[in-house]
Short mmCIF file of C-alpha atoms and ligand atoms in Angstrom, two decimals:
data_model
loop_
_atom_site.label_atom_id
_atom_site.label_comp_id
_atom_site.label_asym_id
_atom_site.label_seq_id
_atom_site.Cartn_x
_atom_site.Cartn_y
_atom_site.Cartn_z
CA MET N 1 -53.77 107.56 -26.77
CA ARG N 2 -52.09 110.86 -27.48
CA LEU N 3 -54.45 112.55 -25.04
CA ARG N 4 -53.47 110.01 -22.38
CA ARG N 5 -49.76 110.69 -23.00
CA ILE N 6 -50.33 114.42 -22.73
CA MET N 7 -52.34 113.96 -19.53
CA GLY N 8 -49.58 111.75 -18.14
CA ALA N 9 -46.93 114.34 -18.99
CA LEU N 10 -49.03 117.05 -17.35
CA ALA N 11 -49.50 114.96 -14.21
CA LEU N 12 -45.75 114.30 -14.03
CA SER N 13 -45.02 118.02 -14.52
CA PHE N 14 -47.47 118.89 -11.81
CA GLY N 15 -45.93 116.30 -9.53
CA ILE N 16 -42.47 117.72 -9.90
CA PHE N 17 -43.90 121.23 -9.61
CA ALA N 18 -45.59 120.31 -6.31
CA ALA N 19 -42.57 118.39 -5.02
CA GLN N 20 -40.34 121.39 -5.59
CA GLY N 21 -42.77 123.55 -3.77
CA ALA N 22 -42.80 126.25 -6.42
CA GLN N 23 -45.03 129.28 -6.21
CA ALA N 24 -48.42 128.88 -7.78
CA TRP N 25 -48.83 132.62 -8.18
CA CYS N 26 -47.75 135.77 -6.40
CA LEU N 27 -48.78 139.40 -6.36
CA PHE N 28 -46.46 140.98 -3.78
CA SER N 29 -43.64 140.07 -1.36
CA CYS N 30 -43.01 137.20 -3.76
CA THR N 31 -39.52 136.48 -2.59
CA GLN N 32 -39.91 137.38 1.11
CA ALA N 33 -39.54 133.74 2.14
CA LYS N 34 -37.17 132.71 -0.64
CA THR N 35 -34.40 131.20 1.46
CA LYS N 36 -31.17 129.94 -0.07
CA TYR N 37 -31.74 126.43 1.35
CA PRO N 38 -35.02 124.49 1.50
CA ILE N 39 -37.16 124.73 4.63
CA VAL N 40 -37.92 121.37 6.28
CA LEU N 41 -40.77 121.21 8.82
CA ALA N 42 -40.47 118.46 11.48
CA HIS N 43 -43.59 117.64 13.49
CA GLY N 44 -43.99 116.96 17.20
CA MET N 45 -45.39 114.05 19.21
CA SER N 46 -48.56 112.50 17.80
CA GLY N 47 -47.91 114.62 14.79
CA PHE N 48 -49.08 113.70 11.33
CA ASP N 49 -48.03 115.06 7.98
CA GLU N 50 -51.43 114.83 6.40
CA LEU N 51 -54.70 113.37 7.63
CA PHE N 52 -57.28 112.52 4.97
CA GLY N 53 -55.40 114.89 2.68
CA ILE N 54 -57.17 117.81 4.36
CA ILE N 55 -55.75 118.49 7.79
CA ASP N 56 -52.08 119.39 7.76
CA TYR N 57 -50.08 119.37 10.95
CA TRP N 58 -48.62 122.71 9.83
CA TYR N 59 -52.01 124.14 9.02
CA GLY N 60 -51.66 126.46 6.01
CA ILE N 61 -48.03 127.11 6.79
CA PRO N 62 -46.23 125.38 3.85
CA GLY N 63 -48.57 127.15 1.41
CA GLU N 64 -47.89 130.52 3.08
CA LEU N 65 -44.17 130.02 2.79
CA ARG N 66 -44.30 128.72 -0.79
CA ASP N 67 -46.54 131.65 -1.85
CA HIS N 68 -43.65 133.89 -0.77
CA GLY N 69 -40.93 132.01 -2.60
CA ALA N 70 -39.80 129.26 -0.20
CA SER N 71 -39.07 125.67 -1.12
CA VAL N 72 -40.80 123.68 1.69
CA TYR N 73 -40.70 120.02 2.66
CA VAL N 74 -42.75 118.35 5.41
CA THR N 75 -41.26 115.25 7.04
CA THR N 76 -42.88 112.39 8.97
CA VAL N 77 -41.35 110.36 11.80
CA SER N 78 -42.77 107.99 14.41
CA GLN N 79 -45.56 109.81 16.23
CA PHE N 80 -44.30 108.52 19.60
CA ASN N 81 -40.70 107.49 19.99
CA SER N 82 -37.34 108.56 21.30
CA THR N 83 -35.64 111.69 19.97
CA GLU N 84 -32.72 109.63 18.66
CA LEU N 85 -34.94 107.24 16.69
CA ARG N 86 -37.04 110.06 15.31
CA GLY N 87 -33.87 112.00 14.47
CA GLU N 88 -32.48 109.04 12.49
CA GLN N 89 -35.72 108.82 10.53
CA LEU N 90 -35.45 112.54 9.83
CA ILE N 91 -31.87 112.16 8.54
CA ASP N 92 -33.04 109.59 5.95
CA GLN N 93 -35.66 112.05 4.65
CA ILE N 94 -33.30 115.03 4.62
CA GLU N 95 -30.80 113.02 2.55
CA THR N 96 -33.56 112.52 0.01
CA ILE N 97 -34.52 116.21 0.03
CA VAL N 98 -30.87 117.20 -0.50
CA ALA N 99 -30.63 114.77 -3.39
CA VAL N 100 -33.88 116.01 -4.99
CA THR N 101 -33.23 119.72 -4.62
CA GLY N 102 -29.51 119.68 -5.38
CA LYS N 103 -29.08 122.03 -2.37
CA PRO N 104 -26.34 120.83 0.02
CA LYS N 105 -28.29 121.52 3.23
CA VAL N 106 -31.61 122.60 4.71
CA ASN N 107 -33.17 124.94 7.24
CA LEU N 108 -34.76 122.74 9.90
CA ILE N 109 -37.87 123.94 11.78
CA GLY N 110 -39.28 121.64 14.49
CA HIS N 111 -42.41 121.99 16.61
CA SER N 112 -42.66 120.48 20.10
CA HIS N 113 -40.74 117.16 20.18
CA GLY N 114 -39.69 117.96 16.59
CA GLY N 115 -37.48 120.77 17.95
CA LEU N 116 -35.37 118.12 19.75
CA ASP N 117 -35.31 115.87 16.70
CA VAL N 118 -33.80 118.63 14.55
CA ARG N 119 -31.12 119.30 17.20
CA TYR N 120 -30.16 115.63 16.98
CA VAL N 121 -29.89 115.91 13.18
CA ALA N 122 -27.70 119.02 13.48
CA ALA N 123 -25.38 117.22 15.90
CA VAL N 124 -25.10 113.96 13.96
CA ARG N 125 -25.15 115.35 10.41
CA PRO N 126 -24.06 119.02 10.63
CA ASP N 127 -23.13 118.86 6.91
CA LEU N 128 -26.89 118.71 6.08
CA VAL N 129 -27.96 121.64 8.23
CA ALA N 130 -27.91 125.42 7.69
CA SER N 131 -30.09 126.37 10.65
CA VAL N 132 -32.17 124.87 13.48
CA THR N 133 -35.37 126.50 14.70
CA SER N 134 -37.58 125.13 17.46
CA ILE N 135 -41.10 126.18 18.30
CA GLY N 136 -42.62 125.31 21.69
CA SER N 137 -40.03 122.58 22.27
CA PRO N 138 -39.25 121.32 25.79
CA HIS N 139 -35.43 121.60 25.73
CA LYS N 140 -35.37 121.38 29.52
CA GLY N 141 -38.28 119.01 29.88
CA ALA N 142 -42.04 119.28 30.10
CA ASP N 143 -43.58 119.18 33.59
CA LEU N 144 -46.45 117.07 32.34
CA ALA N 145 -44.01 114.40 31.12
CA ASP N 146 -42.36 114.37 34.55
CA TRP N 147 -45.71 114.05 36.29
CA LEU N 148 -46.73 111.18 34.04
CA ALA N 149 -43.36 109.47 34.45
CA ALA N 150 -43.54 109.85 38.24
CA ASN N 151 -47.08 108.47 38.34
CA VAL N 152 -46.59 105.42 36.24
CA THR N 153 -44.40 102.47 37.00
CA SER N 154 -42.74 100.44 34.29
CA GLY N 155 -45.13 97.64 33.45
CA GLY N 156 -47.65 98.84 36.00
CA PHE N 157 -51.26 99.81 35.38
CA GLY N 158 -50.53 103.45 34.65
CA SER N 159 -47.66 102.59 32.34
CA ALA N 160 -49.81 100.16 30.40
CA VAL N 161 -52.57 102.77 30.02
CA ILE N 162 -50.22 105.42 28.80
CA SER N 163 -48.53 103.01 26.44
CA ALA N 164 -51.82 101.69 25.08
CA LEU N 165 -53.19 105.21 24.55
CA GLY N 166 -50.04 106.46 22.93
CA ASN N 167 -49.35 103.44 20.75
CA SER N 168 -52.92 103.15 19.54
CA LEU N 169 -53.20 106.86 18.72
CA GLY N 170 -49.81 106.79 17.03
CA SER N 171 -50.68 103.66 15.08
CA VAL N 172 -54.02 105.05 13.92
CA LEU N 173 -52.36 108.24 12.69
CA ALA N 174 -49.58 106.25 11.01
CA PHE N 175 -52.16 104.03 9.29
CA LEU N 176 -54.24 106.96 8.15
CA THR N 177 -51.28 108.79 6.73
CA GLY N 178 -49.90 105.74 5.02
CA HIS N 179 -46.84 105.26 7.13
CA SER N 180 -45.92 102.42 9.47
CA ASN N 181 -43.29 103.45 11.99
CA PRO N 182 -42.44 101.73 15.29
CA GLN N 183 -44.36 103.26 18.13
CA ASP N 184 -43.15 103.61 21.67
CA ALA N 185 -45.04 106.05 23.85
CA ILE N 186 -42.89 105.26 26.88
CA ALA N 187 -39.69 106.07 24.98
CA ALA N 188 -41.28 109.33 23.84
CA LEU N 189 -42.27 110.22 27.41
CA GLY N 190 -38.77 109.42 28.63
CA SER N 191 -37.29 111.78 26.04
CA LEU N 192 -39.33 114.70 27.31
CA THR N 193 -38.83 114.52 31.11
CA ALA N 194 -36.36 116.88 32.87
CA ALA N 195 -33.98 113.96 33.33
CA GLY N 196 -34.43 112.75 29.75
CA THR N 197 -33.74 116.17 28.24
CA ALA N 198 -30.82 116.78 30.63
CA ALA N 199 -29.18 113.56 29.35
CA PHE N 200 -29.93 114.58 25.75
CA ASN N 201 -28.51 118.09 26.34
CA ALA N 202 -25.32 116.64 27.79
CA SER N 203 -24.77 114.67 24.57
CA TYR N 204 -26.07 117.40 22.20
CA PRO N 205 -25.53 120.78 23.88
CA ALA N 206 -25.52 123.08 20.82
CA GLY N 207 -27.79 126.11 21.28
CA VAL N 208 -29.03 125.13 24.78
CA PRO N 209 -28.88 128.05 27.24
CA ALA N 210 -26.34 127.64 30.03
CA THR N 211 -28.62 129.53 32.41
CA SER N 212 -32.15 128.52 33.45
CA CYS N 213 -33.91 131.09 31.32
CA GLY N 214 -31.31 132.76 29.12
CA GLU N 215 -30.53 132.46 25.45
CA GLY N 216 -28.21 129.87 23.91
CA ALA N 217 -25.36 130.28 21.43
CA PHE N 218 -26.70 131.90 18.23
CA ALA N 219 -24.36 129.82 16.07
CA VAL N 220 -22.46 126.60 16.72
CA ASN N 221 -20.16 125.04 14.10
CA GLY N 222 -21.63 127.33 11.47
CA ILE N 223 -25.24 126.30 12.20
CA ARG N 224 -27.62 129.04 13.35
CA TYR N 225 -30.04 128.34 16.25
CA TYR N 226 -33.41 130.06 16.84
CA SER N 227 -36.57 129.48 18.91
CA TRP N 228 -39.95 130.94 19.73
CA SER N 229 -42.94 129.90 21.79
CA GLY N 230 -46.17 131.11 23.31
CA THR N 231 -47.74 131.60 26.76
CA GLY N 232 -51.38 131.82 25.69
CA LEU N 233 -53.91 129.18 26.74
CA LEU N 234 -57.51 130.13 26.02
CA THR N 235 -56.93 132.08 22.81
CA ASN N 236 -59.99 131.36 20.75
CA ALA N 237 -63.43 130.54 22.17
CA LEU N 238 -64.28 128.33 19.20
CA ASP N 239 -61.24 126.06 19.51
CA ILE N 240 -62.13 122.74 21.16
CA GLY N 241 -58.44 122.20 22.04
CA ASP N 242 -58.16 125.22 24.27
CA PRO N 243 -59.88 123.89 27.45
CA LEU N 244 -57.68 120.74 27.26
CA LEU N 245 -54.51 122.84 27.18
CA GLY N 246 -55.97 124.91 30.03
CA ILE N 247 -56.08 121.73 32.12
CA THR N 248 -52.55 120.52 31.17
CA SER N 249 -51.18 123.98 31.97
CA LEU N 250 -52.07 123.34 35.63
CA PHE N 251 -49.02 121.04 35.85
CA TYR N 252 -46.72 124.04 35.33
CA ASP N 253 -45.38 126.69 37.70
CA GLN N 254 -44.20 129.10 35.03
CA ALA N 255 -45.95 130.77 32.09
CA ASN N 256 -46.48 128.13 29.44
CA ASP N 257 -48.29 127.23 26.23
CA GLY N 258 -50.19 124.35 27.84
CA LEU N 259 -47.44 121.76 27.43
CA VAL N 260 -44.10 123.62 27.44
CA ASP N 261 -42.98 126.40 29.75
CA ARG N 262 -41.47 129.60 28.46
CA CYS N 263 -37.92 129.04 29.68
CA SER N 264 -37.76 125.40 28.60
CA SER N 265 -38.50 126.49 25.02
CA HIS N 266 -35.39 128.65 24.81
CA LEU N 267 -32.84 127.61 22.17
CA GLY N 268 -30.15 129.81 20.59
CA ASP N 269 -31.52 133.20 19.48
CA VAL N 270 -34.88 133.52 21.29
CA ILE N 271 -37.08 135.42 18.84
CA ARG N 272 -39.96 135.61 21.32
CA ASP N 273 -41.19 133.42 24.18
CA ASN N 274 -44.56 134.95 24.96
CA TYR N 275 -46.72 135.04 21.89
CA PHE N 276 -50.41 134.92 22.81
CA MET N 277 -50.49 131.37 21.42
CA ASN N 278 -51.02 127.97 22.99
CA HIS N 279 -49.15 124.82 21.96
CA VAL N 280 -51.39 124.11 18.95
CA ASP N 281 -51.82 127.76 17.97
CA GLU N 282 -48.06 127.64 17.24
CA ILE N 283 -48.86 125.44 14.22
CA ASN N 284 -52.06 127.32 13.42
CA HIS N 285 -54.46 124.73 14.88
CA VAL N 286 -57.10 123.67 15.43
CA LEU N 287 -57.94 124.54 11.77
CA GLY N 288 -56.66 128.06 11.94
CA LEU N 289 -58.54 128.94 15.13
CA VAL N 290 -56.02 131.24 16.82
CA SER N 291 -56.15 134.58 18.59
CA ILE N 292 -57.12 137.55 16.48
CA PHE N 293 -55.23 139.77 18.90
CA GLU N 294 -51.83 138.29 18.14
CA SER N 295 -49.65 138.01 15.00
CA ASN N 296 -51.01 135.16 12.94
CA PRO N 297 -48.84 132.01 13.18
CA LYS N 298 -48.49 131.96 9.38
CA THR N 299 -47.09 135.50 9.47
CA VAL N 300 -44.64 134.51 12.22
CA PHE N 301 -43.35 131.66 10.02
CA ARG N 302 -43.16 133.90 6.94
CA ASN N 303 -41.19 136.54 8.88
CA HIS N 304 -38.85 133.86 10.11
CA ALA N 305 -38.19 132.62 6.60
CA ASN N 306 -37.34 136.21 5.73
CA ARG N 307 -34.96 136.28 8.72
CA LEU N 308 -33.24 133.14 7.41
CA LYS N 309 -33.07 134.60 3.93
CA ASN N 310 -31.49 137.82 5.22
CA ALA N 311 -28.96 135.73 7.18
CA GLY N 312 -27.93 134.14 3.86
CA LEU N 313 -29.41 130.77 4.85
CA1 LIG B 1 -55.99 127.29 18.59
#
């Protein structure tokens, strides 16, 4: 009985330990990523926080940041849905993170569609946000979304196919990861077209460049804005995702990461827009298969955490 109580106490301690994202151990650069406010990672379309407990959307990235002193939280929203709905879901989770950590705000980092979600949060609940960082996010639309939108008609065959594919994939991922969020692939697509993002930018302009390929405001209402992205496509011969991104890249006129072009990714302070990374390399996928001739994505994240720390965030 006593043993069971001890085991229970140990499990509880470990749970809190894990939830707080504390360092397991550290030999050097132990506080390099130790930001003042927690880091919150917000996934993109068809994202998942954890699949089978093995494959993380942010592959190896939370661990890398925690090993260097950061407090890291990974959020989950509808895999396919509008930016506004996903943003509202995100706000609920950030309120919990703020309550749990006792820190008044967080550093938001979003990949792909997640980069738009975090902008929505910063606009609606600026009190919760210290900084916004987007990675490979289509702030001025994704050409593939426009092509899909132009080639499907509402309720038509194409639309039904896209919706079925999107909703079924989203539902499967939601089921596997233990969440059940409303799915709406068409709403997601609409959020990522040039027209959809233009409407979103008109309502939530903070950090968006005024010119077609410039930088945006580095700070708006006390919130810092950053972005980075890649223009690599076939970066690792072993990665089964690379040929697919090579095909989707054909929809784009400008240098792109397979789904988002270089200029569309710009938000606030553009750290870099031409890493030799494709859209999934940016989150260290598939399974860490990235270019060995480029900075490792985990290093890029760790350096960014250090940038936030040095900015007092
Ligand atoms: Ca890859």
